[in-house]
JSON list of C-alpha atoms and ligand atoms in Angstrom, two decimals:
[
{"chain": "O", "resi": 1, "resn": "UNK", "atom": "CA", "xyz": [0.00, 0.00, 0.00]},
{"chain": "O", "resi": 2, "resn": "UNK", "atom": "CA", "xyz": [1.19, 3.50, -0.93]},
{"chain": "O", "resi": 3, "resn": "UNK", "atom": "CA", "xyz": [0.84, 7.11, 0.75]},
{"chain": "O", "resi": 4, "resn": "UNK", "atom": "CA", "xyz": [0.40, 9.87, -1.64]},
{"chain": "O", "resi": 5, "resn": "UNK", "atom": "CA", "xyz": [0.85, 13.12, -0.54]},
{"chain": "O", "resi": 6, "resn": "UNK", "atom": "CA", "xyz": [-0.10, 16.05, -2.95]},
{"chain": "O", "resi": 7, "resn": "UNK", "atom": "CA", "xyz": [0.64, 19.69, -2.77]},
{"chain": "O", "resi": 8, "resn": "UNK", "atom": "CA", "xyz": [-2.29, 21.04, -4.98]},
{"chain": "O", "resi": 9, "resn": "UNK", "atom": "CA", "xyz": [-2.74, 24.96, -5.50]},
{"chain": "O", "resi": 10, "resn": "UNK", "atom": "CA", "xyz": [-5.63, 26.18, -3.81]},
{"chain": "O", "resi": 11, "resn": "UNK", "atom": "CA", "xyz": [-8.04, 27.15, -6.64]},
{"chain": "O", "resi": 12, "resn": "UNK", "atom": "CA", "xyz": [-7.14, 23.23, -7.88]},
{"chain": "O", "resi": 13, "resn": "UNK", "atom": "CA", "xyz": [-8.57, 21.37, -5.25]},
{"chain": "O", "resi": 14, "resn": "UNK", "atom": "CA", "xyz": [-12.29, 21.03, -4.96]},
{"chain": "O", "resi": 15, "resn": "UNK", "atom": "CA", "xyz": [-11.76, 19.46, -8.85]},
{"chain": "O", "resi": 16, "resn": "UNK", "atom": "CA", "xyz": [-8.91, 17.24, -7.86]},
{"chain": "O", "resi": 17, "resn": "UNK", "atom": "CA", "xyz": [-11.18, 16.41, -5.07]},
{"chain": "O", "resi": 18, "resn": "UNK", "atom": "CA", "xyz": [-13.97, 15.59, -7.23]},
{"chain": "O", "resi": 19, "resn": "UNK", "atom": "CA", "xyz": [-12.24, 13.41, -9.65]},
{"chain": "O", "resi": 20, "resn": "UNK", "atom": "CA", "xyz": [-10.76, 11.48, -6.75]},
{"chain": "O", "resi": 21, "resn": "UNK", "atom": "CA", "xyz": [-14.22, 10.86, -5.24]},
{"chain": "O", "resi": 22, "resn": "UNK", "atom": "CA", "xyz": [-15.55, 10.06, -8.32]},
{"chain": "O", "resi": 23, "resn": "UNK", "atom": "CA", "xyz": [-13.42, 7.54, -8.85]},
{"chain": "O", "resi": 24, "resn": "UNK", "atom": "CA", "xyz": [-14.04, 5.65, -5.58]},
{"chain": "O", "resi": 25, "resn": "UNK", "atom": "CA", "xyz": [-10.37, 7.37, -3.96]},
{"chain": "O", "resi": 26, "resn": "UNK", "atom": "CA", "xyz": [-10.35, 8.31, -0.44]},
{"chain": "O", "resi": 27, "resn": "UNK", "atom": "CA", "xyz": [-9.07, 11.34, 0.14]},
{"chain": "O", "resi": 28, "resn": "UNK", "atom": "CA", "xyz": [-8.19, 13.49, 3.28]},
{"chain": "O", "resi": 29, "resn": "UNK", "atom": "CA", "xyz": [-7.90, 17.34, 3.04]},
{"chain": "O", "resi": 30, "resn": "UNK", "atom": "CA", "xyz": [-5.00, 19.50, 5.10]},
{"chain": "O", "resi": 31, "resn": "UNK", "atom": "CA", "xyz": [-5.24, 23.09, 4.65]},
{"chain": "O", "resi": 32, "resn": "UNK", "atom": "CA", "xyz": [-1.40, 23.92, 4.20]},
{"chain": "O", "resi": 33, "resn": "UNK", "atom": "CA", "xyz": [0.79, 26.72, 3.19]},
{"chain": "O", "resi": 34, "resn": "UNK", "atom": "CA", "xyz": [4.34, 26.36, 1.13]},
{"chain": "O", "resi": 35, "resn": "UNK", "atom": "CA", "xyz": [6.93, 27.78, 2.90]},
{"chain": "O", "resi": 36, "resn": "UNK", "atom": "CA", "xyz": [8.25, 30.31, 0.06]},
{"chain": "O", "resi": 37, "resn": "UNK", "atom": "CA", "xyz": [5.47, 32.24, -1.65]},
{"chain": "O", "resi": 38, "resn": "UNK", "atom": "CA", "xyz": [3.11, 32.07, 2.36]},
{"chain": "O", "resi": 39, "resn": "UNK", "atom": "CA", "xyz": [0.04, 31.19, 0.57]},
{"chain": "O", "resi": 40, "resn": "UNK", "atom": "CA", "xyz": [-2.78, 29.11, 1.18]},
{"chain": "O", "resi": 41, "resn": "UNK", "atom": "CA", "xyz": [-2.18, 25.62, -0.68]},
{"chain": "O", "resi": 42, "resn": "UNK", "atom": "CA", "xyz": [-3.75, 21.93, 0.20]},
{"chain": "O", "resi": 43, "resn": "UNK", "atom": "CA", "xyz": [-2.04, 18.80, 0.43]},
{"chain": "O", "resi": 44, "resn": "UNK", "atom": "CA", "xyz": [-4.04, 15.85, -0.04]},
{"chain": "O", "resi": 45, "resn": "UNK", "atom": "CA", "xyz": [-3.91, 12.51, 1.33]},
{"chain": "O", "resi": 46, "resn": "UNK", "atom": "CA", "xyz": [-4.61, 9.32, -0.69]},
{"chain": "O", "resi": 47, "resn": "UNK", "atom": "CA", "xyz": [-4.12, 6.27, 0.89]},
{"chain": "O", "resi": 48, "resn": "UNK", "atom": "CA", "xyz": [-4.15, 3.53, -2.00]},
{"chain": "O", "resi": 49, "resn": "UNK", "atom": "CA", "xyz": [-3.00, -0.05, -3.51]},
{"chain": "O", "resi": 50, "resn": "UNK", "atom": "CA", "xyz": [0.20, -0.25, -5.55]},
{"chain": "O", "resi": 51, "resn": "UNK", "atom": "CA", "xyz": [-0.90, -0.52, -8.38]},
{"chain": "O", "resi": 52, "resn": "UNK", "atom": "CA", "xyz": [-3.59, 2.51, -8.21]},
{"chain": "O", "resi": 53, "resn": "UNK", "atom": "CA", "xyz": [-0.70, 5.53, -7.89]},
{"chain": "O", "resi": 54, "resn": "UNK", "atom": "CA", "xyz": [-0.26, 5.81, -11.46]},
{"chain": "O", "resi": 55, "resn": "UNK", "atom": "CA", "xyz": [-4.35, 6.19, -11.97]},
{"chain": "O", "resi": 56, "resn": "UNK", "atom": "CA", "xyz": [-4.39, 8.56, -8.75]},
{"chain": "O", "resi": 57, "resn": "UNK", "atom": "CA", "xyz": [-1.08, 10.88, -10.09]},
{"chain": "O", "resi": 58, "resn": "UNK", "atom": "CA", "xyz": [-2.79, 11.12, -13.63]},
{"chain": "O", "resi": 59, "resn": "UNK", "atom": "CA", "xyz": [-6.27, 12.63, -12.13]},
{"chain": "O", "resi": 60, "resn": "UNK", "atom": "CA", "xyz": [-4.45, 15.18, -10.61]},
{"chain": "O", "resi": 61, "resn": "UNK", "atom": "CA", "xyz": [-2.24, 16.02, -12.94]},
{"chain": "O", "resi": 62, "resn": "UNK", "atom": "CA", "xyz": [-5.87, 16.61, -15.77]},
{"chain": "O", "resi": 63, "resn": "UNK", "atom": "CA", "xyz": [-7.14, 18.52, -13.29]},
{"chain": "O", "resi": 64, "resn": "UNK", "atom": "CA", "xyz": [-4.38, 21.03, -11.87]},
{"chain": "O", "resi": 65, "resn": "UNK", "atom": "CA", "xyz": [-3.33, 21.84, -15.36]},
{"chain": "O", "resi": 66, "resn": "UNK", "atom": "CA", "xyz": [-0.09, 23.21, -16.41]},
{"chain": "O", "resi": 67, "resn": "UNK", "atom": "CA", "xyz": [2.14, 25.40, -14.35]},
{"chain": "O", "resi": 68, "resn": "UNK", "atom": "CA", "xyz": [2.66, 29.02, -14.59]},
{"chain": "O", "resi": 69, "resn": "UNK", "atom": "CA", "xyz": [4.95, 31.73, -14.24]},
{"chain": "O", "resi": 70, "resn": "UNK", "atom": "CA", "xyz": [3.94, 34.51, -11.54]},
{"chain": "O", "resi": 71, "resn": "UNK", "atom": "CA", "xyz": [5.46, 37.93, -10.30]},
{"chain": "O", "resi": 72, "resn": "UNK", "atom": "CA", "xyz": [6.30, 38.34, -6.71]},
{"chain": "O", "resi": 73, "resn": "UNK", "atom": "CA", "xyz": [8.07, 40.61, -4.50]},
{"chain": "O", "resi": 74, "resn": "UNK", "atom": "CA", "xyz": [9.98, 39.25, -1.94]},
{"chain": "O", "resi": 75, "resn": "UNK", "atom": "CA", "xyz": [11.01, 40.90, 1.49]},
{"chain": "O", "resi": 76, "resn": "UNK", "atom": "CA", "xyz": [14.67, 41.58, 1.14]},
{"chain": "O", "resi": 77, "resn": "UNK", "atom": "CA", "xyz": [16.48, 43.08, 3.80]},
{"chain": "O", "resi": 78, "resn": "UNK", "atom": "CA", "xyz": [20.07, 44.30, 3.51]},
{"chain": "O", "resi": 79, "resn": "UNK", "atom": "CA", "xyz": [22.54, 46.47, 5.58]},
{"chain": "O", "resi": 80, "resn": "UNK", "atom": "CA", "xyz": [23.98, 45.74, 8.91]},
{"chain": "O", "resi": 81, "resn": "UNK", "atom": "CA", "xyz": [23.08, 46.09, 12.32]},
{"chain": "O", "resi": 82, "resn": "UNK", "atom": "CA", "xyz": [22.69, 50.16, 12.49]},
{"chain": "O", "resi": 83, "resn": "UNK", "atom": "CA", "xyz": [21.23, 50.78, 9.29]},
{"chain": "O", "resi": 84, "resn": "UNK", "atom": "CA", "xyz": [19.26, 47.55, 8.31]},
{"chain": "O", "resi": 85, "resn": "UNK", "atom": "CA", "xyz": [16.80, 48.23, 5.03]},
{"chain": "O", "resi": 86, "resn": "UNK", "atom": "CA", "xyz": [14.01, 46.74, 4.29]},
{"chain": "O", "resi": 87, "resn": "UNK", "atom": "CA", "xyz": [12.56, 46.55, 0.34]},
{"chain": "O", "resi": 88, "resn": "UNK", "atom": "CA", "xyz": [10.34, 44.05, -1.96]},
{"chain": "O", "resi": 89, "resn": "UNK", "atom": "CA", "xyz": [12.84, 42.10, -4.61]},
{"chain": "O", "resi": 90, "resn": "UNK", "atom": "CA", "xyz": [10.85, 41.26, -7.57]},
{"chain": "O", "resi": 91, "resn": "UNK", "atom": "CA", "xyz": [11.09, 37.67, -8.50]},
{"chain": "O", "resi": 92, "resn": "UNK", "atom": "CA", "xyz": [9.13, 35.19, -10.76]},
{"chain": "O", "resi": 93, "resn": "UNK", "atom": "CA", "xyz": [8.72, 32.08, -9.75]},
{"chain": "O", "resi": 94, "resn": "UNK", "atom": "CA", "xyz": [7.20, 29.02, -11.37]},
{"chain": "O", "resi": 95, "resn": "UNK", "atom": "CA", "xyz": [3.46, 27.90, -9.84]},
{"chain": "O", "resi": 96, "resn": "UNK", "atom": "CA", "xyz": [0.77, 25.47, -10.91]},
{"chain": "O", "resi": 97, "resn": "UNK", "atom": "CA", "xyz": [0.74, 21.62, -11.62]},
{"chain": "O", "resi": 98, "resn": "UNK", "atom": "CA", "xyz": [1.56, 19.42, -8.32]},
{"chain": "O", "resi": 99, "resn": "UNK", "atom": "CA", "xyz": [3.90, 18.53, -5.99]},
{"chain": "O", "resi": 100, "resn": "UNK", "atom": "CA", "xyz": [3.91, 14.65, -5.39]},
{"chain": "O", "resi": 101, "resn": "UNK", "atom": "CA", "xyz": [5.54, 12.30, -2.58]},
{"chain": "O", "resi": 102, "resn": "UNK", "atom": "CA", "xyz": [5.01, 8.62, -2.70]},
{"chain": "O", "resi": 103, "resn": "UNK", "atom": "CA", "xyz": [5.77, 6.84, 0.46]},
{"chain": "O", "resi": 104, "resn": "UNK", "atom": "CA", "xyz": [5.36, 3.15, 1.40]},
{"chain": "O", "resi": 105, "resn": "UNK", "atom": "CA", "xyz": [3.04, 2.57, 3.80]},
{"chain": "O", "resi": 106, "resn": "UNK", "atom": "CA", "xyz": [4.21, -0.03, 6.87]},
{"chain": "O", "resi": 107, "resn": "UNK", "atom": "CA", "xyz": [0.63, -0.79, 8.32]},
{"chain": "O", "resi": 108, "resn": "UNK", "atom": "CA", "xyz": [-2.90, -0.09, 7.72]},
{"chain": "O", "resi": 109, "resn": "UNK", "atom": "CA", "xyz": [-5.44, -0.67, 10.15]},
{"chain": "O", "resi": 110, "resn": "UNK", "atom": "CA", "xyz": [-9.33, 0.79, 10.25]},
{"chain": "O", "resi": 111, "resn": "UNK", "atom": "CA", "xyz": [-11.52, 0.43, 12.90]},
{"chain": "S", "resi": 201, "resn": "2BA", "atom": "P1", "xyz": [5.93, 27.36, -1.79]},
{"chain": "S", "resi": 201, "resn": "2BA", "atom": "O1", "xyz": [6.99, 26.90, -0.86]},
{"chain": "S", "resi": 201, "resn": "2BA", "atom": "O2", "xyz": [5.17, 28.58, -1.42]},
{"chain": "S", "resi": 201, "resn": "2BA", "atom": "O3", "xyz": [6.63, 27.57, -3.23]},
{"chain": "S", "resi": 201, "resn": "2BA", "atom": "C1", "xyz": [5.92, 28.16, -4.32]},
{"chain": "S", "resi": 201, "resn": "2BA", "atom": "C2", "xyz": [6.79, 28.16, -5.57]},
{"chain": "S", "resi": 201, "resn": "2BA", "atom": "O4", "xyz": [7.93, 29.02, -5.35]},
{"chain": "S", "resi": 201, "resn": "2BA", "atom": "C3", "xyz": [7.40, 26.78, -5.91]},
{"chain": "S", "resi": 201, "resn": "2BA", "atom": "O5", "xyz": [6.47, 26.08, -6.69]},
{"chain": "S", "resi": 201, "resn": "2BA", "atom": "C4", "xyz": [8.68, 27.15, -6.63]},
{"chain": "S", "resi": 201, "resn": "2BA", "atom": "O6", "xyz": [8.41, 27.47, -7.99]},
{"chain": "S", "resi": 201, "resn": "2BA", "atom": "C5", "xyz": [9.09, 28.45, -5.94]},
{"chain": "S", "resi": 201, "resn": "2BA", "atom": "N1", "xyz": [10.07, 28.21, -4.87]},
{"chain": "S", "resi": 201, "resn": "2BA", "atom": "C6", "xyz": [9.89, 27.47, -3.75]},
{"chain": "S", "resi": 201, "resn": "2BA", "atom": "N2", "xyz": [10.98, 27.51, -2.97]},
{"chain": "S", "resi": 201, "resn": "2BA", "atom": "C7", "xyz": [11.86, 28.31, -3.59]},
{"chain": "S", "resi": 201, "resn": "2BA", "atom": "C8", "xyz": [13.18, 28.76, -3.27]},
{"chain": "S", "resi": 201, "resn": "2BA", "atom": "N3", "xyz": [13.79, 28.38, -2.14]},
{"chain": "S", "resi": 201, "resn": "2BA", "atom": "N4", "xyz": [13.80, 29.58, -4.17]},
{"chain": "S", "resi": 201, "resn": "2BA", "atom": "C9", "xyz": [13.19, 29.96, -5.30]},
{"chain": "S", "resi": 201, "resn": "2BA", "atom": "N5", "xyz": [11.93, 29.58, -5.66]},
{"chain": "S", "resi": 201, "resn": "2BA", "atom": "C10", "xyz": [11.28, 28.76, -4.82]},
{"chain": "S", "resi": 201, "resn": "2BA", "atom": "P2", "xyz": [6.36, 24.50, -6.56]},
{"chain": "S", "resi": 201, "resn": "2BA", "atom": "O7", "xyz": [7.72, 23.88, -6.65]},
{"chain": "S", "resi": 201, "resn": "2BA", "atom": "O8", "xyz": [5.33, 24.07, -7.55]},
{"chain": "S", "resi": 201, "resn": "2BA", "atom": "O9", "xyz": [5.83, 24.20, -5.09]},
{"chain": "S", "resi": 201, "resn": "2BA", "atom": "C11", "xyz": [4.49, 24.48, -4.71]},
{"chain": "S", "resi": 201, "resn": "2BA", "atom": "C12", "xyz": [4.32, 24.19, -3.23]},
{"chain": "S", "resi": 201, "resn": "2BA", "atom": "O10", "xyz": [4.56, 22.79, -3.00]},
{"chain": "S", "resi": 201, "resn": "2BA", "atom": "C13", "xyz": [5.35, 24.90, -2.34]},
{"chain": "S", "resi": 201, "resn": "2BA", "atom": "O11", "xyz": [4.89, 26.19, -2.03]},
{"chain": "S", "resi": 201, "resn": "2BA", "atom": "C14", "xyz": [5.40, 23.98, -1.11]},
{"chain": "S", "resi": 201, "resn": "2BA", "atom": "O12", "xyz": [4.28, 24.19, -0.29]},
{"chain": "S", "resi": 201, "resn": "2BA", "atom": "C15", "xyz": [5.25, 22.60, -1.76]},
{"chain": "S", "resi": 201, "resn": "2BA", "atom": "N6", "xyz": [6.54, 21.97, -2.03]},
{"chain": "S", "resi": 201, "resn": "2BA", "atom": "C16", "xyz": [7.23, 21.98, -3.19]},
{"chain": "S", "resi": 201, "resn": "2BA", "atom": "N7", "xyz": [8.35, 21.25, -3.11]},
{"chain": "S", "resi": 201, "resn": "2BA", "atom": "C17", "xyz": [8.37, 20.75, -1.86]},
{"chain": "S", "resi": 201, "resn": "2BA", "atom": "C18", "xyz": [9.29, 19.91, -1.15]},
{"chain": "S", "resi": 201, "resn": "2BA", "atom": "N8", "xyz": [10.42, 19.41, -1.73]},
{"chain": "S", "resi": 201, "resn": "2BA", "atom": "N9", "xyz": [9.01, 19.60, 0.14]},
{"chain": "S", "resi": 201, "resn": "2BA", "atom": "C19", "xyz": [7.89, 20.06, 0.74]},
{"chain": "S", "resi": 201, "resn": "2BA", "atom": "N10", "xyz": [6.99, 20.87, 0.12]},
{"chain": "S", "resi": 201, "resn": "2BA", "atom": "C20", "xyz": [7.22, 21.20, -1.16]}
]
């Protein structure tokens, strides 16, 4: 049995959800937010067979859709300790698709 964790943007998951569902998945929903960017994402929890992870990975990757560039300014500080400044950097960075972990699973049990 397999653990699949996946980072899904916000705005992706209620159809990733679905499709899951749909499907006959069980899924389990954590509200999460990626360390970088500080924004709202979800990271899903699919507990299936093997054999099933390719099936699962290619639902979510239909329905979060290709990635995306995006502009962001990032706190940058510089200076030293009596004259620190503060200012946004602008950076792009690359958002969309999924983030996927696999693990193995050691024991299942459900009451
Ligand atoms: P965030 O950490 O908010 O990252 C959002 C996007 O910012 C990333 O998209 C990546 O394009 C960029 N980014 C992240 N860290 C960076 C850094 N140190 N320097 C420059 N750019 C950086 P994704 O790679 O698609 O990741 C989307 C979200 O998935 C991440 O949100 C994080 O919550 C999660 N994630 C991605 N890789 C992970 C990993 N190896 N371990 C744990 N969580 C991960």
């Amino acid at each position: 049995m397999k653990l699949i964790f996946a980072i899904v943007r916000y705005e992706n998951e209620d159809d990733v959800i679905t499709e899951l569902t749909k499907e006959h998945y069980s899924v389990t929903k954590l509200n999460t937010t990626g360390g970088f960017l500080k924004k709202n994402n979800t990271t899903l929890m699919i507990g299936t067979g093997d054999d099933e992870v390719d099936r699962v990975i290619n639902i979510i990757k239909e329905e979060c859709g290709a990635d995306q560039n995006i502009n962001v300014n990032m706190p940058y500080v510089s200076g030293s300790s009596s004259s620190i400044n503060y200012a946004a950097m602008p950076t792009t960075v690359n958002v969309g698709g999924a983030t996927i972990f696999v693990v193995d699973v050691a024991r299942y049990e459900k009451f």
